[in-house]
C-alpha atoms as a printed R data frame, in Angstrom:
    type eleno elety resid chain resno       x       y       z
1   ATOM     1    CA   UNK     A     1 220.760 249.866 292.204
2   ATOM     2    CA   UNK     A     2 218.928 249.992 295.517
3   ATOM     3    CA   UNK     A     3 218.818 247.148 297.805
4   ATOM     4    CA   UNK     A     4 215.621 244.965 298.173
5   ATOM     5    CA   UNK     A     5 213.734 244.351 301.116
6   ATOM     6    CA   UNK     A     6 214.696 241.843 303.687
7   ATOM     7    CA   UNK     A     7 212.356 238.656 303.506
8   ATOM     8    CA   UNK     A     8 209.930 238.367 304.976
9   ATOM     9    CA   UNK     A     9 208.509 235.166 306.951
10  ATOM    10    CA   UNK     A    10 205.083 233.179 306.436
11  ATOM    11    CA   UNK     A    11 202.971 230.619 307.554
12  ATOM    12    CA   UNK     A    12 205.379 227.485 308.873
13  ATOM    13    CA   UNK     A    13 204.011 224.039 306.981
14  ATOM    14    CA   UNK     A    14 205.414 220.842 308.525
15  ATOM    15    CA   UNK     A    15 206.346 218.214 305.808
16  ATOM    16    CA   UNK     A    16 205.089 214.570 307.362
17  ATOM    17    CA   UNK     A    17 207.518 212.706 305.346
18  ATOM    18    CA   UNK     A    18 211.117 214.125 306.176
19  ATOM    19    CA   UNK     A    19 209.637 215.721 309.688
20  ATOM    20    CA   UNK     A    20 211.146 219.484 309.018
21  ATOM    21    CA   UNK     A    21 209.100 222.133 309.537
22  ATOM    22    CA   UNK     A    22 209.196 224.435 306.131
23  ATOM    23    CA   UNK     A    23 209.011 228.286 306.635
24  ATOM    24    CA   UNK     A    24 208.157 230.359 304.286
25  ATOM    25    CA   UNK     A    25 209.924 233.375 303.002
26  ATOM    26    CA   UNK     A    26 209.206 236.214 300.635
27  ATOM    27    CA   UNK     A    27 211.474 238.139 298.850
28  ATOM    28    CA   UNK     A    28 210.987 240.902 296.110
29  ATOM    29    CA   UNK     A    29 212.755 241.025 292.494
30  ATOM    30    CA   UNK     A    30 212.390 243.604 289.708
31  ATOM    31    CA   UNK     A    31 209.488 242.448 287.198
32  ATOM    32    CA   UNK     A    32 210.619 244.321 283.768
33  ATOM    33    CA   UNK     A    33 207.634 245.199 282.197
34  ATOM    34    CA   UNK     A    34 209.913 245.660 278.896
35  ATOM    35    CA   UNK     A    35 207.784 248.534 278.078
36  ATOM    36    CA   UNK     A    36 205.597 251.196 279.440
37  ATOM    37    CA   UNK     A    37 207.574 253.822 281.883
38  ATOM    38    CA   UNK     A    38 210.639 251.934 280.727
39  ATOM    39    CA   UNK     A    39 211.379 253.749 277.128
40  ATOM    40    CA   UNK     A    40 211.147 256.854 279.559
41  ATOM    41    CA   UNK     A    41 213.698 255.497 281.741
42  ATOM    42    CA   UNK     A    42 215.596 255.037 278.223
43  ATOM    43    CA   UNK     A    43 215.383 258.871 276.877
44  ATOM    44    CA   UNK     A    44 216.338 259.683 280.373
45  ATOM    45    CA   UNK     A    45 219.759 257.312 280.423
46  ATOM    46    CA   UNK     A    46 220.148 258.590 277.064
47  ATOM    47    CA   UNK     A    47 220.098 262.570 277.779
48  ATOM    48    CA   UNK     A    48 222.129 261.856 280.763
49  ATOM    49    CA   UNK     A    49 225.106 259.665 279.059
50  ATOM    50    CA   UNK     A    50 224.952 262.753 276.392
51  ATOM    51    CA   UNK     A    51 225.571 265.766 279.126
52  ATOM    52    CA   UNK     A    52 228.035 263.821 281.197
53  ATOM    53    CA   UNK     A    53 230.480 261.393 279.395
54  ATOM    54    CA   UNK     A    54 229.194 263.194 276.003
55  ATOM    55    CA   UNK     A    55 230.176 266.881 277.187
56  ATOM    56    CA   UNK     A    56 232.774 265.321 278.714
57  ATOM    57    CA   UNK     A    57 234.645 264.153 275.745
58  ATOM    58    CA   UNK     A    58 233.700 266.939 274.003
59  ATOM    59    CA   UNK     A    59 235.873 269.793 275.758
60  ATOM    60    CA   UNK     A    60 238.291 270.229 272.230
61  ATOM    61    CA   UNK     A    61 236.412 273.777 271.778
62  ATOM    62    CA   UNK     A    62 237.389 274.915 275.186
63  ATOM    63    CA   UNK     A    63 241.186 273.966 274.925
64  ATOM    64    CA   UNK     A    64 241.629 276.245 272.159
65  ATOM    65    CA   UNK     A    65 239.952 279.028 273.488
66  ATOM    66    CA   UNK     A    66 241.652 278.605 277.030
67  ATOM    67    CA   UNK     A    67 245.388 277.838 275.705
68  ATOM    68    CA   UNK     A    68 244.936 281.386 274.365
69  ATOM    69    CA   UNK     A    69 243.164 283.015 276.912
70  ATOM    70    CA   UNK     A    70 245.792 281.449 279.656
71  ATOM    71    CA   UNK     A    71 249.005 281.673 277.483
72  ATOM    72    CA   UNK     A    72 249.388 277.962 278.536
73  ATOM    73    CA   UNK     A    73 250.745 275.186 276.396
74  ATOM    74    CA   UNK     A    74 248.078 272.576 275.087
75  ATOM    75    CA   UNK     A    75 249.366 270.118 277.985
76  ATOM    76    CA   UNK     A    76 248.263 271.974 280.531
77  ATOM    77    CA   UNK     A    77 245.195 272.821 278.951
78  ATOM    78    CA   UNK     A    78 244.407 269.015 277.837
79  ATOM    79    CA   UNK     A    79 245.100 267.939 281.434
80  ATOM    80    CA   UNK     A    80 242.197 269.517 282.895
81  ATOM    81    CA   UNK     A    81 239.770 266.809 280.430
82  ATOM    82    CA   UNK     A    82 242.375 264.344 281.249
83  ATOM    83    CA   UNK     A    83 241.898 265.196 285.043
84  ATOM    84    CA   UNK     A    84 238.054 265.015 284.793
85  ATOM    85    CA   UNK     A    85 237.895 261.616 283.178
86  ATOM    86    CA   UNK     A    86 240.531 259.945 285.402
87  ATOM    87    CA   UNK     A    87 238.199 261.291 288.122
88  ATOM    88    CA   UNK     A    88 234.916 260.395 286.290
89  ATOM    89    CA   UNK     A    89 235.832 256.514 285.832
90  ATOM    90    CA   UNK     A    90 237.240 256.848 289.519
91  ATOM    91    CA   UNK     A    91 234.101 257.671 291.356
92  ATOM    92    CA   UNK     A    92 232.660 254.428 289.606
93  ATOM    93    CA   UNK     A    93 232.974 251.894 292.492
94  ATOM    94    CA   UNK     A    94 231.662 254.749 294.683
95  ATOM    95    CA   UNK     A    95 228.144 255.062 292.361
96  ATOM    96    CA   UNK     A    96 227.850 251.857 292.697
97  ATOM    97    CA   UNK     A    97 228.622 251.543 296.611
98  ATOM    98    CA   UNK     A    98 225.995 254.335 296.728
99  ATOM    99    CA   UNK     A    99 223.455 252.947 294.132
100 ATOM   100    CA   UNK     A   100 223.111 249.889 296.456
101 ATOM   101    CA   UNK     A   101 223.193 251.697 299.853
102 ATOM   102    CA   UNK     A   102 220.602 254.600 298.472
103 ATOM   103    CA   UNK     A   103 218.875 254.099 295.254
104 ATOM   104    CA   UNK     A   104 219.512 255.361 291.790
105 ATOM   105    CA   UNK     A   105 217.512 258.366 291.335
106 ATOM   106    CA   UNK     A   106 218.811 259.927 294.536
107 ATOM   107    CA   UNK     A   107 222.558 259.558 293.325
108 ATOM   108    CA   UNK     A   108 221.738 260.646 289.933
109 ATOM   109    CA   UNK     A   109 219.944 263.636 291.220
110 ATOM   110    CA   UNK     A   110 223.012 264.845 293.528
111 ATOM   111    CA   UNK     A   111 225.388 264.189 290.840
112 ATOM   112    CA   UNK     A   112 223.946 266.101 288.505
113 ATOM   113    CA   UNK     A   113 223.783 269.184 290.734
114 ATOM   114    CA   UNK     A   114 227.587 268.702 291.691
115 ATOM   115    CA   UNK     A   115 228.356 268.134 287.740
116 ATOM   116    CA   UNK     A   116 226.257 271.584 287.537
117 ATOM   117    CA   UNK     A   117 228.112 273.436 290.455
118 ATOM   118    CA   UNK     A   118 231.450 272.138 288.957
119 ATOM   119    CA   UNK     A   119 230.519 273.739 285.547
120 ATOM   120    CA   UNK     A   120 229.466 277.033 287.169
121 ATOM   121    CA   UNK     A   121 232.627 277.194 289.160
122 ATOM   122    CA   UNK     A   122 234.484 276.919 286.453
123 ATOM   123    CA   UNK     A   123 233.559 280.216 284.649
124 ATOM   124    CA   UNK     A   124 234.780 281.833 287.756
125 ATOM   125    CA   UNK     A   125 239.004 281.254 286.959
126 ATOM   126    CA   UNK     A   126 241.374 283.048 286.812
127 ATOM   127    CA   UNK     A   127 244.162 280.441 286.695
128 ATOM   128    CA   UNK     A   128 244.566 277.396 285.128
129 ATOM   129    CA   UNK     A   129 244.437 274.854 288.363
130 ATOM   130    CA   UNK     A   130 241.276 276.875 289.458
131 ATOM   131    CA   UNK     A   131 239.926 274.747 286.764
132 ATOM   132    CA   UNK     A   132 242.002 271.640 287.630
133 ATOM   133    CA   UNK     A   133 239.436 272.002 291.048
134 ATOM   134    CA   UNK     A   134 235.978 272.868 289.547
135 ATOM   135    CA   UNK     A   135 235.863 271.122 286.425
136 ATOM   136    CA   UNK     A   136 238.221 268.485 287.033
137 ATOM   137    CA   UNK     A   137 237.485 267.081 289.849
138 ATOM   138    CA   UNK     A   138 234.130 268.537 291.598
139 ATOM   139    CA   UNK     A   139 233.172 268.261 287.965
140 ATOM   140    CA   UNK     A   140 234.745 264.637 287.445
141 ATOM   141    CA   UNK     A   141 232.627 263.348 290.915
142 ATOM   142    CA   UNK     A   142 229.349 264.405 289.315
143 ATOM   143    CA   UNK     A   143 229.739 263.076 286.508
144 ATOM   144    CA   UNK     A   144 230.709 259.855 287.750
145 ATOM   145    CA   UNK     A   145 227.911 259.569 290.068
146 ATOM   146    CA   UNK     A   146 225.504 259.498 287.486
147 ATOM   147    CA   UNK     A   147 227.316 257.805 284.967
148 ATOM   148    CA   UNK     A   148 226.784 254.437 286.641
149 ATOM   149    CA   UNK     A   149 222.815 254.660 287.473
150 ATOM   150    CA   UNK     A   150 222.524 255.592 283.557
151 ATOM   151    CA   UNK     A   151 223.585 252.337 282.489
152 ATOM   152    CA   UNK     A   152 222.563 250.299 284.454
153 ATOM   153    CA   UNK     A   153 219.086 251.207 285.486
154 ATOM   154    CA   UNK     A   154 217.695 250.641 282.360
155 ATOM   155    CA   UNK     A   155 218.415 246.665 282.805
156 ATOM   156    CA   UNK     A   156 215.766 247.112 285.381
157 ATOM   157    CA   UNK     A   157 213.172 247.857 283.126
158 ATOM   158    CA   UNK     A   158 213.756 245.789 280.334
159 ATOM   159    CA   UNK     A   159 214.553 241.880 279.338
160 ATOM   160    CA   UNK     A   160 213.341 241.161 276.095
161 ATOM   161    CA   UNK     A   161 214.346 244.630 274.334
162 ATOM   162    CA   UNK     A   162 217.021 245.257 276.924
163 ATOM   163    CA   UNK     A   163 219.223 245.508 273.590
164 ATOM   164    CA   UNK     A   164 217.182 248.136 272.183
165 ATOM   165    CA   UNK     A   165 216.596 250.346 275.047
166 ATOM   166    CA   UNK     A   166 220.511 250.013 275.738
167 ATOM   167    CA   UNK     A   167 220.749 250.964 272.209
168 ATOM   168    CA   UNK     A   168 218.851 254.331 272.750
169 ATOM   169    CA   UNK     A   169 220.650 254.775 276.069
170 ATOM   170    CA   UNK     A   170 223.748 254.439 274.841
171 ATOM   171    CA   UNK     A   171 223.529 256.510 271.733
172 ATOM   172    CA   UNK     A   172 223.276 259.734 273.629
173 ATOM   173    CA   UNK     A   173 227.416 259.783 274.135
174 ATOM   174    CA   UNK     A   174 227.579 259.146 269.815
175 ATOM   175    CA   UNK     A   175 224.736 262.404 269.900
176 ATOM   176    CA   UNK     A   176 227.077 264.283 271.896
177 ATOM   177    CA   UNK     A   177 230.062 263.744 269.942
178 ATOM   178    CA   UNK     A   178 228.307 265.146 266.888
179 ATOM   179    CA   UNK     A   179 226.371 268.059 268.461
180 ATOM   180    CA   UNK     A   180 228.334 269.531 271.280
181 ATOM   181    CA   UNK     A   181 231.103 270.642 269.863
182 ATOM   182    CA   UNK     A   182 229.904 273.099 267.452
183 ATOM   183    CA   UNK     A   183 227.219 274.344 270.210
184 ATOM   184    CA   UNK     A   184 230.217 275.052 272.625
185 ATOM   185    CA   UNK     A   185 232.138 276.893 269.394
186 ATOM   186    CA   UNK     A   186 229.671 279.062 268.838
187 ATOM   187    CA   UNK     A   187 228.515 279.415 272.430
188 ATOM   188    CA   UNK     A   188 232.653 280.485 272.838
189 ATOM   189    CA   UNK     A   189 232.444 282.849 269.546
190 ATOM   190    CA   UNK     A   190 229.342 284.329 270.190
191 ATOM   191    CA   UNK     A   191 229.559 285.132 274.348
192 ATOM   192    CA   UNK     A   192 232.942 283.858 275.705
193 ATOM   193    CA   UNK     A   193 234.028 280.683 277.332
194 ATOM   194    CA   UNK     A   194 232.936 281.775 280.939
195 ATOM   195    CA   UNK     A   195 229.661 282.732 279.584
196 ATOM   196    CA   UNK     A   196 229.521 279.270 277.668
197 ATOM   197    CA   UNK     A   197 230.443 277.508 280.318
198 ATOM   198    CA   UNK     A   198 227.512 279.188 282.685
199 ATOM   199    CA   UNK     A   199 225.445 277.626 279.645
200 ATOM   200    CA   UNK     A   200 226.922 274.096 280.242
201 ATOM   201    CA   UNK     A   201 226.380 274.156 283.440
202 ATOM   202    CA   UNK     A   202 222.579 274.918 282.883
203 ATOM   203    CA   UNK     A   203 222.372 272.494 280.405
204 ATOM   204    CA   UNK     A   204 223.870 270.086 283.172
205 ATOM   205    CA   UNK     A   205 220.792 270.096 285.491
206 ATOM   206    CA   UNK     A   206 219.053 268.530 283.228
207 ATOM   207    CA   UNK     A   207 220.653 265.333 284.925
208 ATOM   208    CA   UNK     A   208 218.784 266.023 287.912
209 ATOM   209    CA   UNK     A   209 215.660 266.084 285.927
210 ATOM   210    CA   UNK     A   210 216.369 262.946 284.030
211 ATOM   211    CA   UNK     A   211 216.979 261.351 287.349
212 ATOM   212    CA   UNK     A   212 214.041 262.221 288.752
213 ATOM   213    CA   UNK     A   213 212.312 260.158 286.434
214 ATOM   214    CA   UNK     A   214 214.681 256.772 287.577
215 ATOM   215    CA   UNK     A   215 210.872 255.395 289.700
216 ATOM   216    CA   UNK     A   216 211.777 251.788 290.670
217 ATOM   217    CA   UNK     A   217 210.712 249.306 288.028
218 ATOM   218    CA   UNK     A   218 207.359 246.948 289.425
219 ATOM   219    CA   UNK     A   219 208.177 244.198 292.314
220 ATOM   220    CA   UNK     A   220 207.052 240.721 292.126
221 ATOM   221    CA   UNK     A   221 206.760 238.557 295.573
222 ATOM   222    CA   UNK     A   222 209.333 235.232 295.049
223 ATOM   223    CA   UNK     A   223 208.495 232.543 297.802
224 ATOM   224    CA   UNK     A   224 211.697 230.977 299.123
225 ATOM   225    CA   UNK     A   225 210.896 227.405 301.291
226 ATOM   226    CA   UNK     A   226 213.853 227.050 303.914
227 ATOM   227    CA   UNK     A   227 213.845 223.712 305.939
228 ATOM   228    CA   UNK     A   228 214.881 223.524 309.340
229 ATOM   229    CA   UNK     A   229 214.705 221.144 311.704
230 ATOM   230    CA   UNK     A   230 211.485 220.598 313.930
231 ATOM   231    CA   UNK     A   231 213.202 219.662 316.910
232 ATOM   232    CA   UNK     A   232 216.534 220.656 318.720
233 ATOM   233    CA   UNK     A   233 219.814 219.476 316.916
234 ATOM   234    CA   UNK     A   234 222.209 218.348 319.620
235 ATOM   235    CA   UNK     A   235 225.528 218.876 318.266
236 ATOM   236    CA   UNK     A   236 228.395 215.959 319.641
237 ATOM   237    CA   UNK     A   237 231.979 217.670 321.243
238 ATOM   238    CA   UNK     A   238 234.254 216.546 318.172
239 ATOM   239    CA   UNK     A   239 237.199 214.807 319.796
240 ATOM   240    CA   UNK     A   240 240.586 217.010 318.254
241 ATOM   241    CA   UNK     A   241 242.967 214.593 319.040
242 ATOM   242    CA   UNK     A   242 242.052 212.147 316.466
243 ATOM   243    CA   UNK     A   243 242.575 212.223 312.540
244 ATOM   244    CA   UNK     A   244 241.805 216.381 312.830
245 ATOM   245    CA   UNK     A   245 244.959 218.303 312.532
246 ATOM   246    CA   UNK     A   246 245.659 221.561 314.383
247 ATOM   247    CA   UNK     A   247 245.198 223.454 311.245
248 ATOM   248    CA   UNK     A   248 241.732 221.719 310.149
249 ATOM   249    CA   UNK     A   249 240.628 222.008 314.013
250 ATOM   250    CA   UNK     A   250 240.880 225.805 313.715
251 ATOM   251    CA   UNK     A   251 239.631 225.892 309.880
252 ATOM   252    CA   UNK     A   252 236.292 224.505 311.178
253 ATOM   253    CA   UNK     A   253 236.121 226.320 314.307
254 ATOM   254    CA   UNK     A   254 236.053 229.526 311.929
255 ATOM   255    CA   UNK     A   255 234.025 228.090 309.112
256 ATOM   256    CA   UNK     A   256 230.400 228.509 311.477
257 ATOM   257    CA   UNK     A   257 230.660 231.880 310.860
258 ATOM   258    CA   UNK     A   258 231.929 233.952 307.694
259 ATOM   259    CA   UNK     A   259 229.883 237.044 308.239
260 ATOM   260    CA   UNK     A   260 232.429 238.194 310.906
261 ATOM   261    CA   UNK     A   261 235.473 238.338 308.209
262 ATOM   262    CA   UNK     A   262 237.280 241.636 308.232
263 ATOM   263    CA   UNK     A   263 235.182 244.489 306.053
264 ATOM   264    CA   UNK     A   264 232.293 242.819 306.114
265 ATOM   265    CA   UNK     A   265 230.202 246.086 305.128
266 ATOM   266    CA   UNK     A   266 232.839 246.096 301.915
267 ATOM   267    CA   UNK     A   267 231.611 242.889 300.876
268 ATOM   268    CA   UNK     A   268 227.864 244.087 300.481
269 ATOM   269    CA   UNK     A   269 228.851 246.836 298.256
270 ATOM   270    CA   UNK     A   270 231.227 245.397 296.466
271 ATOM   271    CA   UNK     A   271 232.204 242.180 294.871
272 ATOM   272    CA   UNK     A   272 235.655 241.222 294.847
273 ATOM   273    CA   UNK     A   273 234.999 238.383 292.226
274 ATOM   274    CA   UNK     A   274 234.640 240.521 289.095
275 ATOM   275    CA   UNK     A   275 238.474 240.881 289.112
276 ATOM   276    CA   UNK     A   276 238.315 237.152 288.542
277 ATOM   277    CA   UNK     A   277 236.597 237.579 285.599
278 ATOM   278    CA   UNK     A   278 238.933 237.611 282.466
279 ATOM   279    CA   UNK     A   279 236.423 239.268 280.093
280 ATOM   280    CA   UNK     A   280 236.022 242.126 282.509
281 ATOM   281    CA   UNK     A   281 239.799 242.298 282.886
282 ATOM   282    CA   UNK     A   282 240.553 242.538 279.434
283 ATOM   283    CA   UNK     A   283 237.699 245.444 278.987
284 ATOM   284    CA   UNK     A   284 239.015 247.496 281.942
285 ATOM   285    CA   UNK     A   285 242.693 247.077 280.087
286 ATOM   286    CA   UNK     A   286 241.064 248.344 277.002
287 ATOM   287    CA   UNK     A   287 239.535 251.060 278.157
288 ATOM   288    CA   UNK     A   288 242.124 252.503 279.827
289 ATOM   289    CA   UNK     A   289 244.365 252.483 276.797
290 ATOM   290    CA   UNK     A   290 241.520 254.305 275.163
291 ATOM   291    CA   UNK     A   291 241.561 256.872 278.073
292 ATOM   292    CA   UNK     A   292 245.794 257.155 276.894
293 ATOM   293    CA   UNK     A   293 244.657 258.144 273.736
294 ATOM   294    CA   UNK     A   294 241.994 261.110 274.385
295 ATOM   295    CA   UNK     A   295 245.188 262.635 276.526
296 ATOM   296    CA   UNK     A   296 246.348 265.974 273.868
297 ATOM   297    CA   UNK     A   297 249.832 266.273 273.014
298 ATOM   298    CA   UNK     A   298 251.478 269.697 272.496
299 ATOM   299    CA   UNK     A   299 252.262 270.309 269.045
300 ATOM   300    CA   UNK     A   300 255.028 272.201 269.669
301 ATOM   301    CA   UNK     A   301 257.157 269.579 271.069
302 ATOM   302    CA   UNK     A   302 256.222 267.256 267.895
303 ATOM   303    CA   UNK     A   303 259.111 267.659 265.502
């Protein structure tokens, strides 16, 4: 998600009892209208998740066609979806790096048109690592640009019937599982698979569309009251040779200031806590066994 604006000062009020001067700052958060443009922002997550992790677990009809069309074994074949999603989940810290620096509907729209130009691409090979470059991985970046915005822009819009409109979001990848595959059969038995996948990549831009349509939700103006001090603080020399240790000297010499740690633009798009968080940990470890299992096996080699 993009960043908010910086806040802003007001009027300075001086409280008579505690002698600090309060000044007033104004910050902006999302207001969800849980409604409204937000079940549009819904229908648009959902055709999104269903033309980029949807298509993208939904390759089976092209592996037959290609193992044949190749003379390659169903390994080499498989890789290329195995490739793509390994690349796909990848590029998620960089969404979200992006997301924050820029803004949702400008990442979504690029990614779609690189998902697009992957798909294109592809219907140009001639080997099989021509599509280990195209679909895989130019492929596998645009999908994973947009696959971040699409789930979590829709939290912007929504707090009461977040659950629903996550439903309807999220539903596009189950759509996809049911419809794509026989559209990319027949697309394959009718034209052929670079033909079909000149369709896909059509089909693709529709991203862009979808996330043209990701308008920031409405802002609402939060007042924040910071005291300071009305007059000058003077600040005492602290003697070091007392009870302060070497260690603690230099511990609060470097405490004043923890902006200037190493990385510090890192740190503002990204946070290092959620790998302290165990139910995060134990999803990610899920997950990625479930990525184990959509890897294809040859059948030849099973006995």
């Amino acid at each position: 998600m993009s960043s908010l604006p910086k806040p802003t000062n007001g009027p300075d009020k001086k409280d008579e009892e505690s002698g600090y001067t309060i000044t007033e700052q104004f910050r902006y958060e999302d207001d969800p209208p849980d409604g409204g443009w937000g079940w549009v922002v819904a229908i648009s997550a959902h055709v999104i998740l269903l033309l980029s992790l949807g298509s993208l677990t939904s390759f089976g009809p092209f592996i037959v066609e290609l193992n044949s069309y190749f003379n390659h074994g169903t390994k080499e074949i498989g890789l290329i979806s195995g490739i793509a999603l390994l690349v796909t989940l990848s590029t998620g810290p960089i969404a979200s790096a992006l997301n924050t620096r820029y803004c949702c509907r400008s990442v979504t729209v690029v990614g779609g048109i690189i998902a697009s130009t992957g798909l294109m691409l592809s219907s140009l090979a001639t080997e099989v690592y021509h599509l280990y470059l195209s679909y895989s991985i130019l492929g596998g970046i645009g999908y994973g640009l947009v696959l971040t915005p699409s789930m979590t822009f829709t939290a912007r819009y929504f707090k009461k019937r977040y659950a629903l409109a996550n439903g309807i979001a999220f539903t596009g990848v189950a759509v996809a599982w049911i419809a794509l595959p026989p559209i990319f059969q027949t697309l394959i038995k009718t034209l052929n698979w670079k033909h079909a996948f000149q369709v896909a990549g059509g089909m693709t831009l529709l991203i862009s569309v979808c996330g043209a349509l990701f308008k920031p939700p409405p802002q609402k103006k939060v007042a924040i009251e910071t005291p300071t001090p009305s007059k000058t603080t003077i600040v005492q020399p602290m003697d070091l040779e007392g009870d302060v240790t070497p260690n603690e000297a230099s511990n609060l010499k470097g405490s004043g200031n923890k902006s200037t740690c190493c990385c510090p633009m890192f740190f503002k798009v990204f946070d290092p806590e959620l790998m302290r968080n165990p139910v995060f940990l134990i999803l990610a470890f899920n997950f990625f066994n479930v990525g184990l299992g959509l890897f294809p096996t040859d059948r030849k080699s099973v006995v």
